Amino acid sequence: MKKYIYYLLFIAVAFFTACSESYLEIPQKGVIDVEAFYETDEDAESALTSLYADFITNIGGNDGIYVPHNIIFNYCADNVLAAGEYYGDNDQFASINEFRYDSQSPVVYQMYRRLYFVIYSANLVIENFEYGESAIKDRCISEARVVRAWCHMMAALAWGNPPLVDKILSATDKPANYEEGHEALLKWCAKECAESVQYLDERESTSDKDGSVKVTKGFAWTVQGKALLNAGDNQGAKTALKNVISSGKYALVPGERFGEIFHLSGDGNEEKVFELNLINNASIGDWSGKIQRSTWMEMNLWGWRSSRLAASPLIQADQGWGGLAIEENFANEFVANDGDSYRRKATIVSYDEFITELAWPSDDVNTTREQKLKDPKRGIVNPDGLYGQCGYLQRKHIALPEDRTTNAYRFNNFIITRYADVLLMYAEACANTNDNDGLQYLQMVQQRAGSDYISTTLTLDDVKKERNYELWMENSRWIDMKR
């Protein structure tokens, strides 16, 4: 009897093996083989869309430690202080602010990795398609090259001469620091943009919102100009940046709309050269997926510390953690320069203005200034005050109710660069080359701000100061200080 059982088992095993092999040979549904994917114009567009998705997630998204890009490029500066509830609160960004980090600090580690994740996605587009096959493929390759150049530029500005990764790496590749050095890497970035611009779309007009959320000629020229400026090639920077100005596709918003730039109502406006299009997408999950695609924690981190206030001003969308403070000397300089300008009051407010000029829950139409100052239902109530803050509070990055498209997330777009930065970089390059053409653009920024001070001559000192006031907490100060 046993021999029949063994025989039947043998048949069963043989049958199961044959069936398994045949099932394994059935192509998986809904999946395209890599070898068959990178072929058509539609494939190129799909690969480019994936690159933009990675750009949003890695540069404009959270990863449990806020947005690394915002921390690295904003808190390494002399015009901000890391605050919070007490010293040691939110220490991952406080350590950056106090320059007591190392290569294994979570924010540093994450920022470095994220730049190269995006570079990998860009290389997938660049390496798998060829120029000359179609206009669509030419454009997709070129958009990817500019994104890759921007990532290498930011890595160079943070790390000096990090690896140049211009191909898809194999498992055995071990890229080292760029042997030709910092300036050569920045010039490589500029060259990538210069070679790509001919294939890129141009923003249609100052009202073209779609043209602000994709790589265009204007953004390519901006990256080219910024890379050359930081490489010390002022003449080359002027040429690239003047292309953006001369295009007529960008403009400064009026002064009374300055604060709008940083909120949902300002998405895609005339001043945006390039920003990451953050949208509420139900398919990416209710929690971790949406955090990856929003500035959720900055909404809280940069908000006024609600637990130490009698209430929150009505413009603040959520409970704040108080993690962003104005450095006092900078605040005093800013006020002395700008007075009560549109820009200053949309960026920082005095404690008196905080109490009397913002709307609070206890407001009544007949509430007087004196009553507001004495109102126990507004302002600081904690006897310890607001830790780390001076007599001025930041307003620029307070999340408004309009910025919250769902209950817990902030989805206004993530600004990569705007037109005011272009004008000031051009003015700087002109100041470095004794070219007075830059004065009109420096004045344009100052006049739009409503500043008390308008330059009458073009000096590098004035440009430096203006960049500090105009671009506060816009990922520029540390780079500017080093340059």
mmCIF file with all atom_site columns, N, CA and C in Angstrom, residues 10-41:
data_model
loop_
_atom_site.group_PDB
_atom_site.id
_atom_site.type_symbol
_atom_site.label_atom_id
_atom_site.label_alt_id
_atom_site.label_comp_id
_atom_site.label_asym_id
_atom_site.label_entity_id
_atom_site.label_seq_id
_atom_site.pdbx_PDB_ins_code
_atom_site.Cartn_x
_atom_site.Cartn_y
_atom_site.Cartn_z
_atom_site.occupancy
_atom_site.B_iso_or_equiv
_atom_site.pdbx_formal_charge
_atom_site.auth_seq_id
_atom_site.auth_comp_id
_atom_site.auth_asym_id
_atom_site.auth_atom_id
_atom_site.pdbx_PDB_model_num
ATOM 1  N N  . PHE A 1 10 ? 4.166  11.454 -5.510  1.00 0.00 ? 10 PHE A N  1
ATOM 2  C CA . PHE A 1 10 ? 5.088  11.865 -6.567  1.00 0.00 ? 10 PHE A CA 1
ATOM 3  C C  . PHE A 1 10 ? 4.324  12.568 -7.686  1.00 0.00 ? 10 PHE A C  1
ATOM 4  N N  . ILE A 1 11 ? 3.173  11.981 -8.058  1.00 0.00 ? 11 ILE A N  1
ATOM 5  C CA . ILE A 1 11 ? 2.356  12.577 -9.114  1.00 0.00 ? 11 ILE A CA 1
ATOM 6  C C  . ILE A 1 11 ? 1.851  13.956 -8.680  1.00 0.00 ? 11 ILE A C  1
ATOM 7  N N  . ALA A 1 12 ? 1.416  14.048 -7.401  1.00 0.00 ? 12 ALA A N  1
ATOM 8  C CA . ALA A 1 12 ? 0.887  15.317 -6.890  1.00 0.00 ? 12 ALA A CA 1
ATOM 9  C C  . ALA A 1 12 ? 1.951  16.413 -6.895  1.00 0.00 ? 12 ALA A C  1
ATOM 10 N N  . VAL A 1 13 ? 3.171  16.020 -6.429  1.00 0.00 ? 13 VAL A N  1
ATOM 11 C CA . VAL A 1 13 ? 4.268  16.996 -6.402  1.00 0.00 ? 13 VAL A CA 1
ATOM 12 C C  . VAL A 1 13 ? 4.623  17.435 -7.809  1.00 0.00 ? 13 VAL A C  1
ATOM 13 N N  . ALA A 1 14 ? 4.694  16.443 -8.724  1.00 0.00 ? 14 ALA A N  1
ATOM 14 C CA . ALA A 1 14 ? 5.037  16.763 -10.105 1.00 0.00 ? 14 ALA A CA 1
ATOM 15 C C  . ALA A 1 14 ? 3.990  17.688 -10.724 1.00 0.00 ? 14 ALA A C  1
ATOM 16 N N  . PHE A 1 15 ? 2.701  17.370 -10.436 1.00 0.00 ? 15 PHE A N  1
ATOM 17 C CA . PHE A 1 15 ? 1.625  18.195 -10.976 1.00 0.00 ? 15 PHE A CA 1
ATOM 18 C C  . PHE A 1 15 ? 1.678  19.618 -10.408 1.00 0.00 ? 15 PHE A C  1
ATOM 19 N N  . PHE A 1 16 ? 1.913  19.717 -9.091  1.00 0.00 ? 16 PHE A N  1
ATOM 20 C CA . PHE A 1 16 ? 1.975  21.021 -8.438  1.00 0.00 ? 16 PHE A CA 1
ATOM 21 C C  . PHE A 1 16 ? 3.138  21.860 -8.986  1.00 0.00 ? 16 PHE A C  1
ATOM 22 N N  . THR A 1 17 ? 4.290  21.189 -9.186  1.00 0.00 ? 17 THR A N  1
ATOM 23 C CA . THR A 1 17 ? 5.466  21.886 -9.710  1.00 0.00 ? 17 THR A CA 1
ATOM 24 C C  . THR A 1 17 ? 5.207  22.398 -11.111 1.00 0.00 ? 17 THR A C  1
ATOM 25 N N  . ALA A 1 18 ? 4.606  21.552 -11.941 1.00 0.00 ? 18 ALA A N  1
ATOM 26 C CA . ALA A 1 18 ? 4.315  21.957 -13.314 1.00 0.00 ? 18 ALA A CA 1
ATOM 27 C C  . ALA A 1 18 ? 3.332  23.115 -13.344 1.00 0.00 ? 18 ALA A C  1
ATOM 28 N N  . CYS A 1 19 ? 2.310  23.034 -12.489 1.00 0.00 ? 19 CYS A N  1
ATOM 29 C CA . CYS A 1 19 ? 1.322  24.111 -12.438 1.00 0.00 ? 19 CYS A CA 1
ATOM 30 C C  . CYS A 1 19 ? 1.942  25.413 -11.948 1.00 0.00 ? 19 CYS A C  1
ATOM 31 N N  . SER A 1 20 ? 2.806  25.287 -10.913 1.00 0.00 ? 20 SER A N  1
ATOM 32 C CA . SER A 1 20 ? 3.454  26.475 -10.355 1.00 0.00 ? 20 SER A CA 1
ATOM 33 C C  . SER A 1 20 ? 4.294  27.159 -11.417 1.00 0.00 ? 20 SER A C  1
ATOM 34 N N  . GLU A 1 21 ? 5.054  26.342 -12.184 1.00 0.00 ? 21 GLU A N  1
ATOM 35 C CA . GLU A 1 21 ? 5.900  26.915 -13.214 1.00 0.00 ? 21 GLU A CA 1
ATOM 36 C C  . GLU A 1 21 ? 5.071  27.615 -14.283 1.00 0.00 ? 21 GLU A C  1
ATOM 37 N N  . SER A 1 22 ? 3.933  26.989 -14.634 1.00 0.00 ? 22 SER A N  1
ATOM 38 C CA . SER A 1 22 ? 3.088  27.593 -15.661 1.00 0.00 ? 22 SER A CA 1
ATOM 39 C C  . SER A 1 22 ? 2.449  28.886 -15.150 1.00 0.00 ? 22 SER A C  1
ATOM 40 N N  . TYR A 1 23 ? 2.058  28.889 -13.833 1.00 0.00 ? 23 TYR A N  1
ATOM 41 C CA . TYR A 1 23 ? 1.488  30.109 -13.276 1.00 0.00 ? 23 TYR A CA 1
ATOM 42 C C  . TYR A 1 23 ? 2.531  31.226 -13.220 1.00 0.00 ? 23 TYR A C  1
ATOM 43 N N  . LEU A 1 24 ? 3.751  30.879 -12.906 1.00 0.00 ? 24 LEU A N  1
ATOM 44 C CA . LEU A 1 24 ? 4.815  31.869 -12.829 1.00 0.00 ? 24 LEU A CA 1
ATOM 45 C C  . LEU A 1 24 ? 5.110  32.503 -14.178 1.00 0.00 ? 24 LEU A C  1
ATOM 46 N N  . GLU A 1 25 ? 4.772  31.798 -15.242 1.00 0.00 ? 25 GLU A N  1
ATOM 47 C CA . GLU A 1 25 ? 5.047  32.309 -16.575 1.00 0.00 ? 25 GLU A CA 1
ATOM 48 C C  . GLU A 1 25 ? 3.978  33.282 -17.059 1.00 0.00 ? 25 GLU A C  1
ATOM 49 N N  . ILE A 1 26 ? 2.877  33.401 -16.305 1.00 0.00 ? 26 ILE A N  1
ATOM 50 C CA . ILE A 1 26 ? 1.816  34.332 -16.696 1.00 0.00 ? 26 ILE A CA 1
ATOM 51 C C  . ILE A 1 26 ? 2.253  35.752 -16.336 1.00 0.00 ? 26 ILE A C  1
ATOM 52 N N  . PRO A 1 27 ? 2.251  36.674 -17.288 1.00 0.00 ? 27 PRO A N  1
ATOM 53 C CA . PRO A 1 27 ? 2.663  38.056 -16.995 1.00 0.00 ? 27 PRO A CA 1
ATOM 54 C C  . PRO A 1 27 ? 1.785  38.676 -15.922 1.00 0.00 ? 27 PRO A C  1
ATOM 55 N N  . GLN A 1 28 ? 2.409  39.444 -15.018 1.00 0.00 ? 28 GLN A N  1
ATOM 56 C CA . GLN A 1 28 ? 1.659  40.110 -13.965 1.00 0.00 ? 28 GLN A CA 1
ATOM 57 C C  . GLN A 1 28 ? 0.832  41.233 -14.571 1.00 0.00 ? 28 GLN A C  1
ATOM 58 N N  . LYS A 1 29 ? -0.438 41.266 -14.215 1.00 0.00 ? 29 LYS A N  1
ATOM 59 C CA . LYS A 1 29 ? -1.332 42.261 -14.778 1.00 0.00 ? 29 LYS A CA 1
ATOM 60 C C  . LYS A 1 29 ? -1.090 43.630 -14.138 1.00 0.00 ? 29 LYS A C  1
ATOM 61 N N  . GLY A 1 30 ? -1.232 44.678 -14.943 1.00 0.00 ? 30 GLY A N  1
ATOM 62 C CA . GLY A 1 30 ? -1.091 46.038 -14.438 1.00 0.00 ? 30 GLY A CA 1
ATOM 63 C C  . GLY A 1 30 ? 0.340  46.486 -14.265 1.00 0.00 ? 30 GLY A C  1
ATOM 64 N N  . VAL A 1 31 ? 1.302  45.709 -14.719 1.00 0.00 ? 31 VAL A N  1
ATOM 65 C CA . VAL A 1 31 ? 2.720  46.047 -14.573 1.00 0.00 ? 31 VAL A CA 1
ATOM 66 C C  . VAL A 1 31 ? 3.373  46.038 -15.945 1.00 0.00 ? 31 VAL A C  1
ATOM 67 N N  . ILE A 1 32 ? 4.141  47.084 -16.233 1.00 0.00 ? 32 ILE A N  1
ATOM 68 C CA . ILE A 1 32 ? 4.868  47.157 -17.501 1.00 0.00 ? 32 ILE A CA 1
ATOM 69 C C  . ILE A 1 32 ? 6.323  46.828 -17.242 1.00 0.00 ? 32 ILE A C  1
ATOM 70 N N  . ASP A 1 33 ? 6.864  45.923 -18.020 1.00 0.00 ? 33 ASP A N  1
ATOM 71 C CA . ASP A 1 33 ? 8.268  45.556 -17.888 1.00 0.00 ? 33 ASP A CA 1
ATOM 72 C C  . ASP A 1 33 ? 9.155  46.768 -18.169 1.00 0.00 ? 33 ASP A C  1
ATOM 73 N N  . VAL A 1 34 ? 10.243 46.896 -17.411 1.00 0.00 ? 34 VAL A N  1
ATOM 74 C CA . VAL A 1 34 ? 11.134 48.040 -17.566 1.00 0.00 ? 34 VAL A CA 1
ATOM 75 C C  . VAL A 1 34 ? 11.627 48.160 -19.004 1.00 0.00 ? 34 VAL A C  1
ATOM 76 N N  . GLU A 1 35 ? 11.955 47.031 -19.604 1.00 0.00 ? 35 GLU A N  1
ATOM 77 C CA . GLU A 1 35 ? 12.488 47.049 -20.957 1.00 0.00 ? 35 GLU A CA 1
ATOM 78 C C  . GLU A 1 35 ? 11.477 47.561 -21.974 1.00 0.00 ? 35 GLU A C  1
ATOM 79 N N  . ALA A 1 36 ? 10.185 47.464 -21.642 1.00 0.00 ? 36 ALA A N  1
ATOM 80 C CA . ALA A 1 36 ? 9.152  47.877 -22.582 1.00 0.00 ? 36 ALA A CA 1
ATOM 81 C C  . ALA A 1 36 ? 8.563  49.243 -22.250 1.00 0.00 ? 36 ALA A C  1
ATOM 82 N N  . PHE A 1 37 ? 9.021  49.851 -21.156 1.00 0.00 ? 37 PHE A N  1
ATOM 83 C CA . PHE A 1 37 ? 8.369  51.082 -20.697 1.00 0.00 ? 37 PHE A CA 1
ATOM 84 C C  . PHE A 1 37 ? 8.929  52.326 -21.368 1.00 0.00 ? 37 PHE A C  1
ATOM 85 N N  . TYR A 1 38 ? 10.221 52.521 -21.344 1.00 0.00 ? 38 TYR A N  1
ATOM 86 C CA . TYR A 1 38 ? 10.817 53.788 -21.776 1.00 0.00 ? 38 TYR A CA 1
ATOM 87 C C  . TYR A 1 38 ? 10.889 53.876 -23.300 1.00 0.00 ? 38 TYR A C  1
ATOM 88 N N  . GLU A 1 39 ? 9.719  54.046 -23.934 1.00 0.00 ? 39 GLU A N  1
ATOM 89 C CA . GLU A 1 39 ? 9.680  54.042 -25.394 1.00 0.00 ? 39 GLU A CA 1
ATOM 90 C C  . GLU A 1 39 ? 8.884  55.208 -25.980 1.00 0.00 ? 39 GLU A C  1
ATOM 91 N N  . THR A 1 40 ? 7.660  55.394 -25.551 1.00 0.00 ? 40 THR A N  1
ATOM 92 C CA . THR A 1 40 ? 6.765  56.350 -26.189 1.00 0.00 ? 40 THR A CA 1
ATOM 93 C C  . THR A 1 40 ? 6.815  57.722 -25.537 1.00 0.00 ? 40 THR A C  1
ATOM 94 N N  . ASP A 1 41 ? 6.172  58.706 -26.194 1.00 0.00 ? 41 ASP A N  1
ATOM 95 C CA . ASP A 1 41 ? 6.032  60.033 -25.604 1.00 0.00 ? 41 ASP A CA 1
ATOM 96 C C  . ASP A 1 41 ? 5.254  59.964 -24.288 1.00 0.00 ? 41 ASP A C  1
#
